[in-house]
Short mmCIF file of C-alpha atoms and ligand atoms in Angstrom, two decimals:
data_model
loop_
_atom_site.label_atom_id
_atom_site.label_comp_id
_atom_site.label_asym_id
_atom_site.label_seq_id
_atom_site.Cartn_x
_atom_site.Cartn_y
_atom_site.Cartn_z
CA MET X 39 0.00 0.00 0.00
CA THR X 40 1.40 3.45 -0.94
CA LEU X 41 0.30 6.11 1.51
CA PRO X 42 1.04 9.82 0.92
CA LYS X 43 4.27 10.82 2.70
CA THR X 44 4.28 12.66 6.01
CA PRO X 45 6.90 14.76 7.86
CA LYS X 46 8.88 12.91 10.54
CA SER X 47 8.61 15.73 13.07
CA PRO X 48 6.40 15.10 16.16
CA ALA X 49 2.67 15.81 15.79
CA LEU X 50 2.84 18.71 18.27
CA ILE X 51 5.52 20.47 16.20
CA GLN X 52 3.47 19.96 13.05
CA LEU X 53 0.38 21.36 14.73
CA LEU X 54 2.27 24.44 15.99
CA ARG X 55 3.70 25.11 12.55
CA TRP X 56 0.19 24.70 11.11
CA ILE X 57 -1.19 27.24 13.58
CA PHE X 58 1.57 29.85 13.29
CA THR X 59 2.99 29.52 9.74
CA PRO X 60 0.65 27.35 7.67
CA MET X 61 1.76 28.67 4.27
CA SER X 62 5.50 28.14 4.65
CA PHE X 63 4.85 24.76 6.31
CA MET X 64 2.74 23.62 3.36
CA GLU X 65 5.31 24.93 0.86
CA GLU X 66 8.10 23.04 2.58
CA CYS X 67 6.06 19.80 2.54
CA TYR X 68 5.14 20.32 -1.12
CA LYS X 69 8.83 20.61 -2.06
CA ARG X 70 9.74 17.55 -0.05
CA TYR X 71 6.78 15.21 -0.56
CA GLY X 72 4.95 16.43 -3.67
CA ASP X 73 1.38 17.50 -4.22
CA ILE X 74 -0.27 14.99 -1.88
CA PHE X 75 1.05 14.58 1.66
CA ARG X 76 -0.22 13.83 5.15
CA LEU X 77 0.05 16.12 8.16
CA GLN X 78 -0.38 15.03 11.78
CA LEU X 79 -2.51 17.81 13.26
CA SER X 80 -5.28 17.32 15.84
CA ARG X 81 -6.03 14.43 13.44
CA GLU X 82 -4.31 13.18 10.34
CA ILE X 83 -5.15 15.31 7.30
CA VAL X 84 -4.19 14.62 3.68
CA ILE X 85 -3.30 17.91 1.96
CA VAL X 86 -3.93 17.88 -1.78
CA SER X 87 -2.76 20.32 -4.48
CA ASN X 88 -2.86 17.99 -7.47
CA PRO X 89 -5.59 19.36 -9.78
CA GLN X 90 -6.64 15.95 -11.05
CA ALA X 91 -6.97 14.63 -7.51
CA LEU X 92 -8.82 17.80 -6.49
CA GLY X 93 -11.26 17.15 -9.30
CA GLN X 94 -11.79 13.64 -8.01
CA ILE X 95 -12.36 14.84 -4.44
CA LEU X 96 -14.55 17.86 -5.10
CA ALA X 97 -16.55 16.56 -8.04
CA GLY X 98 -17.08 13.29 -6.16
CA ASP X 99 -18.52 15.01 -3.10
CA THR X 100 -21.47 12.64 -3.05
CA LYS X 101 -20.04 9.40 -4.46
CA ASP X 102 -16.59 8.65 -3.10
CA PHE X 103 -16.29 11.59 -0.73
CA GLU X 104 -18.53 13.45 1.66
CA ALA X 105 -18.19 16.96 3.06
CA PRO X 106 -19.34 16.39 6.63
CA GLY X 107 -20.08 19.35 8.89
CA ASP X 108 -18.79 17.57 12.01
CA LEU X 109 -15.25 18.07 10.65
CA ASN X 110 -15.73 21.87 10.79
CA SER X 111 -15.99 22.10 14.56
CA LEU X 112 -13.35 24.87 14.64
CA PHE X 113 -16.11 27.19 13.42
CA GLU X 114 -18.71 26.08 15.92
CA HIS X 115 -17.77 28.59 18.64
CA SER X 116 -18.44 31.56 16.40
CA LEU X 117 -21.09 30.28 14.04
CA GLY X 118 -23.03 27.78 16.12
CA LYS X 119 -24.06 24.13 15.69
CA LYS X 120 -26.81 24.88 13.18
CA SER X 121 -24.65 26.90 10.78
CA LEU X 122 -24.64 25.77 7.14
CA ILE X 123 -20.94 25.06 7.62
CA MET X 124 -21.72 22.58 10.41
CA LEU X 125 -24.52 20.74 8.58
CA SER X 126 -24.05 17.54 6.57
CA GLY X 127 -25.81 15.51 3.89
CA ALA X 128 -29.44 16.22 3.04
CA SER X 129 -29.96 18.97 5.65
CA HIS X 130 -26.85 20.76 4.32
CA GLN X 131 -28.14 20.51 0.76
CA ARG X 132 -31.57 21.80 1.76
CA GLN X 133 -30.20 24.77 3.66
CA ARG X 134 -27.85 25.67 0.78
CA GLN X 135 -30.77 25.70 -1.64
CA LEU X 136 -32.57 28.07 0.65
CA MET X 137 -29.66 30.49 1.01
CA MET X 138 -27.95 30.39 -2.39
CA PRO X 139 -30.53 32.30 -4.49
CA SER X 140 -29.98 35.44 -2.39
CA PHE X 141 -26.39 35.59 -3.60
CA HIS X 142 -26.80 34.76 -7.28
CA GLY X 143 -28.10 35.90 -10.64
CA GLU X 144 -30.73 38.61 -10.78
CA ARG X 145 -30.69 39.07 -7.01
CA ILE X 146 -27.08 40.22 -6.81
CA ARG X 147 -27.53 42.78 -9.58
CA ASN X 148 -29.92 44.56 -7.20
CA TYR X 149 -27.02 45.12 -4.82
CA GLY X 150 -25.08 47.17 -7.41
CA ASP X 151 -26.30 50.57 -6.23
CA THR X 152 -25.91 49.54 -2.58
CA ILE X 153 -22.27 48.59 -3.13
CA ALA X 154 -21.53 51.74 -5.14
CA ASN X 155 -23.19 54.00 -2.56
CA ILE X 156 -21.49 52.37 0.41
CA THR X 157 -18.12 52.62 -1.35
CA LYS X 158 -18.76 56.32 -1.97
CA GLN X 159 -19.62 56.86 1.70
CA ILE X 160 -16.30 55.34 2.73
CA MET X 161 -14.31 57.24 0.08
CA SER X 162 -15.80 60.50 1.31
CA GLN X 163 -14.06 59.88 4.64
CA TRP X 164 -10.60 59.74 3.03
CA GLU X 165 -8.92 63.15 3.17
CA ILE X 166 -6.44 64.29 0.55
CA GLY X 167 -2.90 63.75 1.79
CA LYS X 168 -3.93 61.86 4.95
CA PRO X 169 -2.97 58.16 5.06
CA PHE X 170 -5.68 55.60 5.69
CA CYS X 171 -5.62 51.86 6.39
CA VAL X 172 -6.93 50.08 3.31
CA ARG X 173 -8.20 47.01 5.12
CA SER X 174 -10.25 48.97 7.67
CA SER X 175 -11.95 50.79 4.80
CA THR X 176 -12.63 47.69 2.72
CA GLN X 177 -13.89 45.93 5.84
CA THR X 178 -16.47 48.65 6.42
CA ILE X 179 -17.56 48.46 2.76
CA THR X 180 -18.06 44.70 2.82
CA MET X 181 -19.60 44.66 6.31
CA ARG X 182 -22.24 47.25 5.39
CA THR X 183 -22.96 45.48 2.10
CA ILE X 184 -23.54 42.05 3.64
CA VAL X 185 -25.58 43.57 6.47
CA GLU X 186 -27.91 45.17 3.88
CA ALA X 187 -28.19 41.90 1.98
CA VAL X 188 -29.05 40.07 5.18
CA PHE X 189 -31.37 42.57 6.90
CA GLY X 190 -32.44 44.94 4.11
CA VAL X 191 -31.74 48.65 4.54
CA TYR X 192 -30.10 48.83 7.92
CA GLU X 193 -29.21 52.06 9.66
CA GLY X 194 -29.13 53.65 13.10
CA ASP X 195 -27.64 52.73 16.45
CA ARG X 196 -28.15 48.99 16.16
CA ALA X 197 -26.42 48.90 12.77
CA GLN X 198 -23.47 50.88 14.13
CA LYS X 199 -23.23 48.67 17.20
CA LEU X 200 -23.25 45.50 15.07
CA GLU X 201 -20.49 46.87 12.83
CA GLN X 202 -18.36 47.80 15.80
CA LEU X 203 -18.89 44.43 17.52
CA PHE X 204 -17.96 42.52 14.38
CA SER X 205 -14.77 44.43 13.84
CA GLU X 206 -13.87 43.90 17.53
CA MET X 207 -14.65 40.19 17.17
CA LEU X 208 -12.41 39.95 14.12
CA GLU X 209 -9.54 41.63 15.93
CA ARG X 210 -9.91 39.20 18.84
CA THR X 211 -10.11 36.09 16.69
CA SER X 212 -7.48 36.97 14.12
CA SER X 213 -4.30 36.16 16.04
CA PRO X 214 -2.63 32.75 15.83
CA LEU X 215 -2.93 32.69 19.64
CA THR X 216 -6.72 32.62 19.41
CA VAL X 217 -6.44 29.90 16.76
CA ALA X 218 -4.21 27.98 19.19
CA MET X 219 -7.06 28.25 21.73
CA LEU X 220 -9.35 26.46 19.29
CA TYR X 221 -6.92 23.54 19.22
CA PHE X 222 -5.87 23.68 22.91
CA PRO X 223 -8.98 24.46 25.03
CA ALA X 224 -6.87 24.60 28.23
CA LEU X 225 -5.45 27.95 27.03
CA ARG X 226 -8.89 29.56 27.13
CA ASN X 227 -8.94 30.16 30.86
CA ILE X 228 -5.51 31.61 31.60
CA PHE X 229 -5.30 35.38 32.42
CA GLY X 230 -9.00 35.48 33.48
CA SER X 231 -11.11 38.17 31.82
CA LEU X 232 -8.08 39.54 29.91
CA ASN X 233 -7.88 36.30 27.98
CA PRO X 234 -8.82 36.91 24.32
CA TRP X 235 -11.14 33.90 24.49
CA GLN X 236 -13.18 35.41 27.33
CA GLN X 237 -13.39 38.70 25.45
CA PHE X 238 -14.50 36.82 22.36
CA LEU X 239 -17.33 35.19 24.38
CA ARG X 240 -18.46 38.58 25.69
CA ILE X 241 -18.60 40.08 22.19
CA ARG X 242 -20.40 37.03 20.86
CA ARG X 243 -23.09 37.44 23.54
CA GLU X 244 -23.61 41.06 22.53
CA ILE X 245 -23.86 40.16 18.84
CA ASP X 246 -26.34 37.40 19.70
CA ASP X 247 -28.55 39.90 21.52
CA ILE X 248 -28.80 42.01 18.37
CA LEU X 249 -29.38 39.04 16.07
CA TYR X 250 -32.16 37.60 18.27
CA GLN X 251 -33.77 41.03 18.44
CA GLU X 252 -33.75 41.24 14.62
CA ILE X 253 -35.21 37.74 14.32
CA ARG X 254 -37.99 38.57 16.79
CA GLU X 255 -38.91 41.78 15.00
CA CYS X 256 -38.89 40.07 11.61
CA ARG X 257 -41.22 37.32 12.88
CA GLU X 258 -43.56 39.87 14.46
CA ASN X 259 -43.80 41.99 11.27
CA PRO X 260 -43.95 39.61 8.32
CA ASP X 261 -43.74 41.50 5.03
CA PRO X 262 -43.97 39.40 1.83
CA SER X 263 -42.47 42.23 -0.24
CA ARG X 264 -39.16 42.07 1.66
CA THR X 265 -36.39 40.22 -0.21
CA ASP X 266 -33.61 40.32 2.39
CA VAL X 267 -32.13 37.01 3.50
CA LEU X 268 -33.57 37.16 7.02
CA SER X 269 -37.13 37.60 5.70
CA LEU X 270 -36.66 34.71 3.27
CA LEU X 271 -35.32 32.43 5.97
CA VAL X 272 -38.08 33.38 8.42
CA ALA X 273 -40.70 32.60 5.76
CA ALA X 274 -39.12 29.27 4.73
CA ARG X 275 -40.76 25.96 5.74
CA ASP X 276 -39.29 22.44 5.66
CA GLU X 277 -41.10 19.40 4.17
CA ALA X 278 -43.02 18.99 7.40
CA GLY X 279 -44.16 22.62 7.14
CA GLN X 280 -41.98 23.68 10.08
CA PRO X 281 -40.21 27.08 10.18
CA MET X 282 -36.57 27.45 11.19
CA THR X 283 -36.01 27.88 14.92
CA ASP X 284 -34.52 31.08 16.35
CA GLU X 285 -31.28 29.25 17.02
CA GLU X 286 -31.08 28.03 13.42
CA LEU X 287 -31.75 31.53 12.14
CA ARG X 288 -29.15 33.06 14.45
CA ASP X 289 -26.50 30.58 13.28
CA GLU X 290 -27.19 31.23 9.58
CA LEU X 291 -27.12 35.00 10.05
CA MET X 292 -23.85 34.73 11.91
CA THR X 293 -22.43 32.50 9.15
CA LEU X 294 -23.33 34.95 6.41
CA LEU X 295 -22.16 38.01 8.30
CA PHE X 296 -18.87 36.34 9.11
CA ALA X 297 -18.11 34.42 5.90
CA GLY X 298 -19.57 37.21 3.79
CA HIS X 299 -17.45 40.13 4.81
CA GLU X 300 -13.98 39.37 6.13
CA THR X 301 -12.91 37.34 3.10
CA THR X 302 -14.11 39.91 0.57
CA ALA X 303 -12.61 42.78 2.58
CA THR X 304 -9.19 41.15 2.49
CA ALA X 305 -9.42 40.36 -1.22
CA LEU X 306 -10.43 43.94 -2.01
CA ALA X 307 -7.53 45.29 0.05
CA TRP X 308 -5.12 43.01 -1.84
CA ALA X 309 -6.55 44.16 -5.18
CA LEU X 310 -5.97 47.82 -4.28
CA TYR X 311 -2.45 46.99 -3.17
CA TRP X 312 -1.48 45.19 -6.39
CA ILE X 313 -3.12 47.74 -8.69
CA HIS X 314 -1.16 50.56 -7.06
CA LYS X 315 2.04 48.63 -6.59
CA ILE X 316 2.41 47.84 -10.29
CA PRO X 317 1.86 51.01 -12.39
CA THR X 318 1.23 49.14 -15.67
CA VAL X 319 -1.64 47.22 -14.07
CA ARG X 320 -3.31 50.45 -12.99
CA GLU X 321 -2.72 52.07 -16.39
CA LYS X 322 -4.27 49.15 -18.27
CA LEU X 323 -7.21 49.03 -15.91
CA LEU X 324 -7.88 52.75 -16.27
CA GLU X 325 -7.60 52.46 -20.03
CA GLU X 326 -10.29 49.79 -19.93
CA LEU X 327 -12.54 51.82 -17.63
CA ASP X 328 -12.10 54.93 -19.80
CA SER X 329 -13.10 53.02 -22.90
CA LEU X 330 -16.53 52.23 -21.47
CA GLY X 331 -19.36 53.89 -23.30
CA GLU X 332 -22.11 56.07 -21.88
CA ASN X 333 -23.65 54.70 -18.67
CA PRO X 334 -22.45 51.10 -18.81
CA ASP X 335 -24.49 48.93 -16.48
CA TYR X 336 -23.20 46.67 -13.76
CA THR X 337 -23.35 43.63 -16.05
CA THR X 338 -20.92 45.34 -18.44
CA ILE X 339 -18.58 46.14 -15.58
CA PHE X 340 -18.82 42.55 -14.34
CA LYS X 341 -17.64 41.29 -17.74
CA LEU X 342 -14.68 43.67 -18.31
CA PRO X 343 -11.81 41.37 -19.35
CA TYR X 344 -8.86 43.14 -17.74
CA LEU X 345 -10.74 43.94 -14.53
CA ASN X 346 -11.69 40.28 -14.38
CA ALA X 347 -8.06 39.24 -14.91
CA VAL X 348 -6.94 41.53 -12.05
CA TYR X 349 -9.67 40.14 -9.82
CA CYS X 350 -8.64 36.52 -10.62
CA GLU X 351 -4.92 37.16 -10.19
CA THR X 352 -5.59 38.82 -6.82
CA LEU X 353 -7.34 35.69 -5.58
CA ARG X 354 -4.75 33.42 -7.17
CA ILE X 355 -1.57 34.87 -5.76
CA TYR X 356 -2.78 35.12 -2.14
CA PRO X 357 -6.05 33.21 -1.86
CA VAL X 358 -7.93 34.38 1.21
CA GLY X 359 -9.30 30.90 1.87
CA ILE X 360 -6.08 28.92 1.76
CA LEU X 361 -7.85 25.55 2.12
CA THR X 362 -11.15 23.93 1.27
CA PHE X 363 -13.20 22.57 4.12
CA PRO X 364 -12.29 18.95 4.92
CA ARG X 365 -13.72 16.06 2.86
CA ARG X 366 -13.88 12.44 4.05
CA ALA X 367 -13.30 9.37 1.86
CA LYS X 368 -16.26 6.98 1.93
CA VAL X 369 -14.60 4.09 0.07
CA PRO X 370 -11.05 2.82 -0.47
CA LEU X 371 -9.65 4.57 -3.54
CA SER X 372 -6.55 5.59 -5.40
CA LEU X 373 -5.66 9.25 -5.62
CA ALA X 374 -2.84 10.23 -8.01
CA GLY X 375 -1.17 6.89 -7.34
CA TYR X 376 -1.65 6.92 -3.55
CA ASP X 377 -3.97 4.67 -1.56
CA ILE X 378 -6.64 6.43 0.44
CA GLN X 379 -8.56 4.50 3.10
CA PRO X 380 -12.24 4.98 3.97
CA GLY X 381 -12.49 7.56 6.76
CA ALA X 382 -9.37 9.47 5.60
CA VAL X 383 -9.80 13.24 5.91
CA LEU X 384 -8.55 15.39 3.02
CA MET X 385 -8.31 19.13 2.40
CA GLY X 386 -7.61 20.87 -0.90
CA SER X 387 -4.73 23.33 -0.56
CA ILE X 388 -5.93 26.28 -2.62
CA TYR X 389 -2.73 28.12 -1.72
CA LEU X 390 -0.37 25.42 -3.02
CA THR X 391 -2.43 24.77 -6.15
CA HIS X 392 -2.36 28.45 -7.06
CA ARG X 393 1.41 28.54 -6.64
CA ARG X 394 2.25 25.58 -8.87
CA GLU X 395 5.03 26.58 -11.25
CA ASP X 396 3.77 24.15 -13.93
CA ILE X 397 0.37 25.86 -14.05
CA TYR X 398 1.35 29.43 -13.17
CA PRO X 399 4.91 30.20 -14.38
CA GLU X 400 6.64 32.68 -12.00
CA PRO X 401 3.86 32.08 -9.47
CA GLU X 402 5.12 34.72 -7.06
CA LYS X 403 4.66 37.47 -9.68
CA PHE X 404 1.37 39.35 -10.03
CA LYS X 405 0.51 38.94 -13.73
CA PRO X 406 -3.18 39.42 -14.61
CA GLU X 407 -2.33 38.68 -18.27
CA ARG X 408 -2.11 34.97 -17.50
CA PHE X 409 -5.89 34.95 -17.10
CA LEU X 410 -6.30 36.54 -20.55
CA GLU X 411 -3.90 34.11 -22.20
CA ARG X 412 -5.18 30.87 -20.72
CA GLN X 413 -8.31 29.31 -19.36
CA TYR X 414 -7.77 27.46 -16.09
CA SER X 415 -9.80 24.46 -15.01
CA PRO X 416 -11.96 24.68 -11.83
CA TYR X 417 -9.36 22.52 -10.09
CA GLU X 418 -6.37 24.66 -11.12
CA PHE X 419 -8.00 27.93 -10.06
CA LEU X 420 -10.32 27.41 -7.12
CA PRO X 421 -10.38 30.43 -4.78
CA PHE X 422 -13.92 29.48 -3.69
CA GLY X 423 -13.36 25.71 -3.36
CA GLY X 424 -15.71 23.41 -5.25
CA GLY X 425 -18.40 20.76 -5.16
CA ALA X 426 -20.91 20.36 -2.35
CA ARG X 427 -19.40 23.12 -0.21
CA ARG X 428 -18.38 25.56 -2.89
CA CYS X 429 -18.65 29.08 -1.50
CA ILE X 430 -22.26 30.28 -1.79
CA GLY X 431 -21.06 33.89 -1.98
CA PHE X 432 -18.64 33.56 -4.90
CA ALA X 433 -20.72 35.57 -7.40
CA PHE X 434 -21.66 38.13 -4.77
CA ALA X 435 -18.02 38.62 -3.72
CA GLN X 436 -16.89 38.99 -7.33
CA PHE X 437 -19.63 41.51 -8.09
CA GLU X 438 -18.87 43.47 -4.94
CA MET X 439 -15.13 43.61 -5.55
CA LYS X 440 -15.50 44.74 -9.14
CA ILE X 441 -18.05 47.48 -8.43
CA ALA X 442 -16.07 48.81 -5.48
CA LEU X 443 -12.83 48.82 -7.51
CA VAL X 444 -14.39 50.64 -10.44
CA GLU X 445 -15.95 53.15 -8.08
CA ILE X 446 -12.65 53.90 -6.34
CA LEU X 447 -10.33 53.84 -9.37
CA SER X 448 -12.55 55.96 -11.56
CA ARG X 449 -12.84 58.70 -8.97
CA LEU X 450 -9.59 58.96 -7.08
CA GLU X 451 -5.84 59.01 -7.60
CA LEU X 452 -4.47 56.86 -4.80
CA GLU X 453 -0.91 55.99 -3.85
CA LEU X 454 0.67 53.42 -1.55
CA ILE X 455 2.46 55.04 1.37
CA ASP X 456 5.11 52.37 1.27
CA ASN X 457 5.80 50.41 -1.89
CA GLY X 458 7.61 47.57 -0.04
CA GLU X 459 6.65 43.91 -0.20
CA VAL X 460 3.62 42.65 1.69
CA GLN X 461 3.22 38.92 2.27
CA SER X 462 0.27 36.79 3.25
CA LYS X 463 -0.06 35.35 6.77
CA ARG X 464 -2.66 33.50 8.79
CA ARG X 465 -5.47 35.66 10.11
CA GLY X 466 -7.81 33.54 12.20
CA LEU X 467 -8.98 30.72 9.97
CA VAL X 468 -8.21 32.56 6.72
CA SER X 469 -5.24 34.62 5.46
CA ALA X 470 -4.54 38.35 5.15
CA PRO X 471 -1.65 40.79 4.48
CA ASN X 472 1.11 40.48 7.07
CA ARG X 473 1.11 44.21 7.75
CA SER X 474 -1.19 47.16 7.43
CA ILE X 475 -1.43 48.51 3.88
CA GLN X 476 -1.62 52.30 4.06
CA MET X 477 -2.66 54.48 1.13
CA VAL X 478 -3.18 58.15 0.52
CA VAL X 479 -5.48 60.12 -1.78
CA LYS X 480 -3.44 62.32 -4.14
CA GLY X 481 -6.49 63.96 -5.68
CA GLU X 482 -9.61 63.40 -7.70
CA ARG X 483 -9.36 61.66 -11.01
CA LYS X 484 -10.85 63.23 -14.09
CA MET X 485 -13.30 60.65 -15.35
CA LYS X 486 -13.38 60.00 -19.04
CA SER X 487 -16.17 57.47 -18.66
CA ARG X 488 -19.56 58.33 -17.25
CA THR X 489 -19.77 55.05 -15.39
CA LEU X 490 -20.14 56.50 -11.98
CA GLU X 491 -21.73 59.82 -12.72
CA ALA X 492 -25.03 58.03 -12.92
CA VAL X 493 -24.44 56.61 -9.47
CA SER X 494 -23.30 59.86 -7.92
CA GLY X 495 -26.42 61.58 -9.22
C1 HEM V 1042 -13.38 36.80 -1.79
C2 HEM V 1042 -14.30 36.37 -1.00
C3 HEM V 1042 -14.51 34.94 -0.57
C4 HEM V 1042 -13.64 33.86 -0.61
C5 HEM V 1042 -12.19 33.85 -1.08
C6 HEM V 1042 -14.37 32.71 -0.11
C7 HEM V 1042 -13.83 31.43 -0.01
C8 HEM V 1042 -14.54 30.31 0.41
C9 HEM V 1042 -14.01 28.96 0.43
C10 HEM V 1042 -12.60 28.56 0.00
C11 HEM V 1042 -14.99 28.14 0.91
C12 HEM V 1042 -14.87 26.63 1.14
C13 HEM V 1042 -15.29 25.87 -0.11
C14 HEM V 1042 -15.06 24.39 -0.10
O1 HEM V 1042 -14.80 23.79 0.95
O2 HEM V 1042 -15.12 23.78 -1.19
C15 HEM V 1042 -16.14 28.98 1.22
C16 HEM V 1042 -17.33 28.53 1.74
C17 HEM V 1042 -18.37 29.36 2.11
N1 HEM V 1042 -18.48 30.72 1.87
FE1 HEM V 1042 -17.13 31.89 0.97
N2 HEM V 1042 -15.65 33.11 0.25
C18 HEM V 1042 -15.79 34.45 -0.03
C19 HEM V 1042 -16.91 35.22 0.13
C20 HEM V 1042 -18.10 34.79 0.67
C21 HEM V 1042 -19.31 35.56 0.77
C22 HEM V 1042 -19.49 36.99 0.26
C23 HEM V 1042 -20.24 34.78 1.42
C24 HEM V 1042 -21.67 35.08 1.80
C25 HEM V 1042 -22.49 35.74 1.10
C26 HEM V 1042 -19.60 33.50 1.69
C27 HEM V 1042 -20.20 32.44 2.33
C28 HEM V 1042 -19.69 31.15 2.39
C29 HEM V 1042 -20.38 30.05 3.03
C30 HEM V 1042 -21.71 30.11 3.76
C31 HEM V 1042 -19.56 28.90 2.84
C32 HEM V 1042 -19.86 27.49 3.32
C33 HEM V 1042 -20.63 26.72 2.26
C34 HEM V 1042 -21.07 25.34 2.71
O3 HEM V 1042 -20.64 24.89 3.78
O4 HEM V 1042 -21.87 24.74 2.00
N3 HEM V 1042 -18.31 33.55 1.21
N4 HEM V 1042 -15.85 30.30 0.88
#
């Protein structure tokens, strides 16, 4: 039997490297053991970055592999037991079908004005010549956008409180130390109330209060004309005609608010960094935006080839989700020449796949042109995973990033404060820039296109 290779170092060392430096650890293993290897973490995990094998795993989500929610327990503390991410099998499928339509097709086009207006609000806070932190700004844009998608128009004290609590929660949960607390529960009680875990629990309670209040009000005032996600979920009935419980609703809201904003905020911050770091990228992008005719609609923007290439390359070079959720083998099988036993747990390494030299020559270079020159398969380029757990927000995130980028680039001349290298590092359970990216507004840009005049009114 040929099992995938595994490092000889003790399991504890492997787990610590996984927690603190997952990317360099994976890269080292890839060089040594190839594109399928085993790591000894809190359990044995097979890490896969072979596109053919990824196709087998993700496309076979129902036949040879399953995507069980019980393997995602790291998310349970924030999202709850009833979160889509924690569900398995038929109940997972059912809940996905309920939630997906809100983030696809016609529905997302309705968010165009919301995204453009929110981006404008944030841009209006940037003062000429005064540096601002890109990620804080993009985080506010994506937070307000997902909140509107989930609750409908949402303003006032409660909205502000929710925004502030979420950004506090993200700060608390982003350090590798907090991740270590997920793996080593004993760490959660040291230092009493100063412990980040205890602070996390306090913030979670406050967020829950707001979410339960929203759920109660939505139940008490049913309005069939409302199309926000909360109203749709409150109105939904299962086969037995039963509505979702408050706890189920709370967990889904939390899942969307969490999964739906941090990831997109980071990707948008990276996009702004790359566009301003490499002058030719910005020039080409502006050329494309300037060539747009009178009042192009959001669908035209969505399809712009160079903008799309920049968007793809941003998610290729430093994918925000570095791994897919775990999959479990149901039957004995062969994967790229290795034997996989039933019960084996596997994760797709999006990060390693996107950095394969044979697929992406000079993988460490930001080159949007590669996406114009070649079409990549869904298992060579997979920033949103694939199969049964493919990200339900992929179209929404793409739409949001493109509209926000066009809005910003068409209106303002921005500059990076420091043109030095920025790398990717672990941030909670995803990745993010390893230092703050600061930018400054140099002035307003003279628009040749009328794209955004329509929006600004
Ligand atoms: C650039 C932004 C985003 C990235 C890079 C991203 C990435 C991912 C990845 C890698 C997965 C795991 C897929 C798998 O295991 O095959 C995932 C799942 C998920 N994402 Fe996203 N995501 C983004 C934005 C969003 C948005 C905007 C939403 C909500 C509207 C969202 C909601 C979810 C949910 C609920 C799941 C779990 C799906 C399931 O368990 O069935 N994500 N995402």
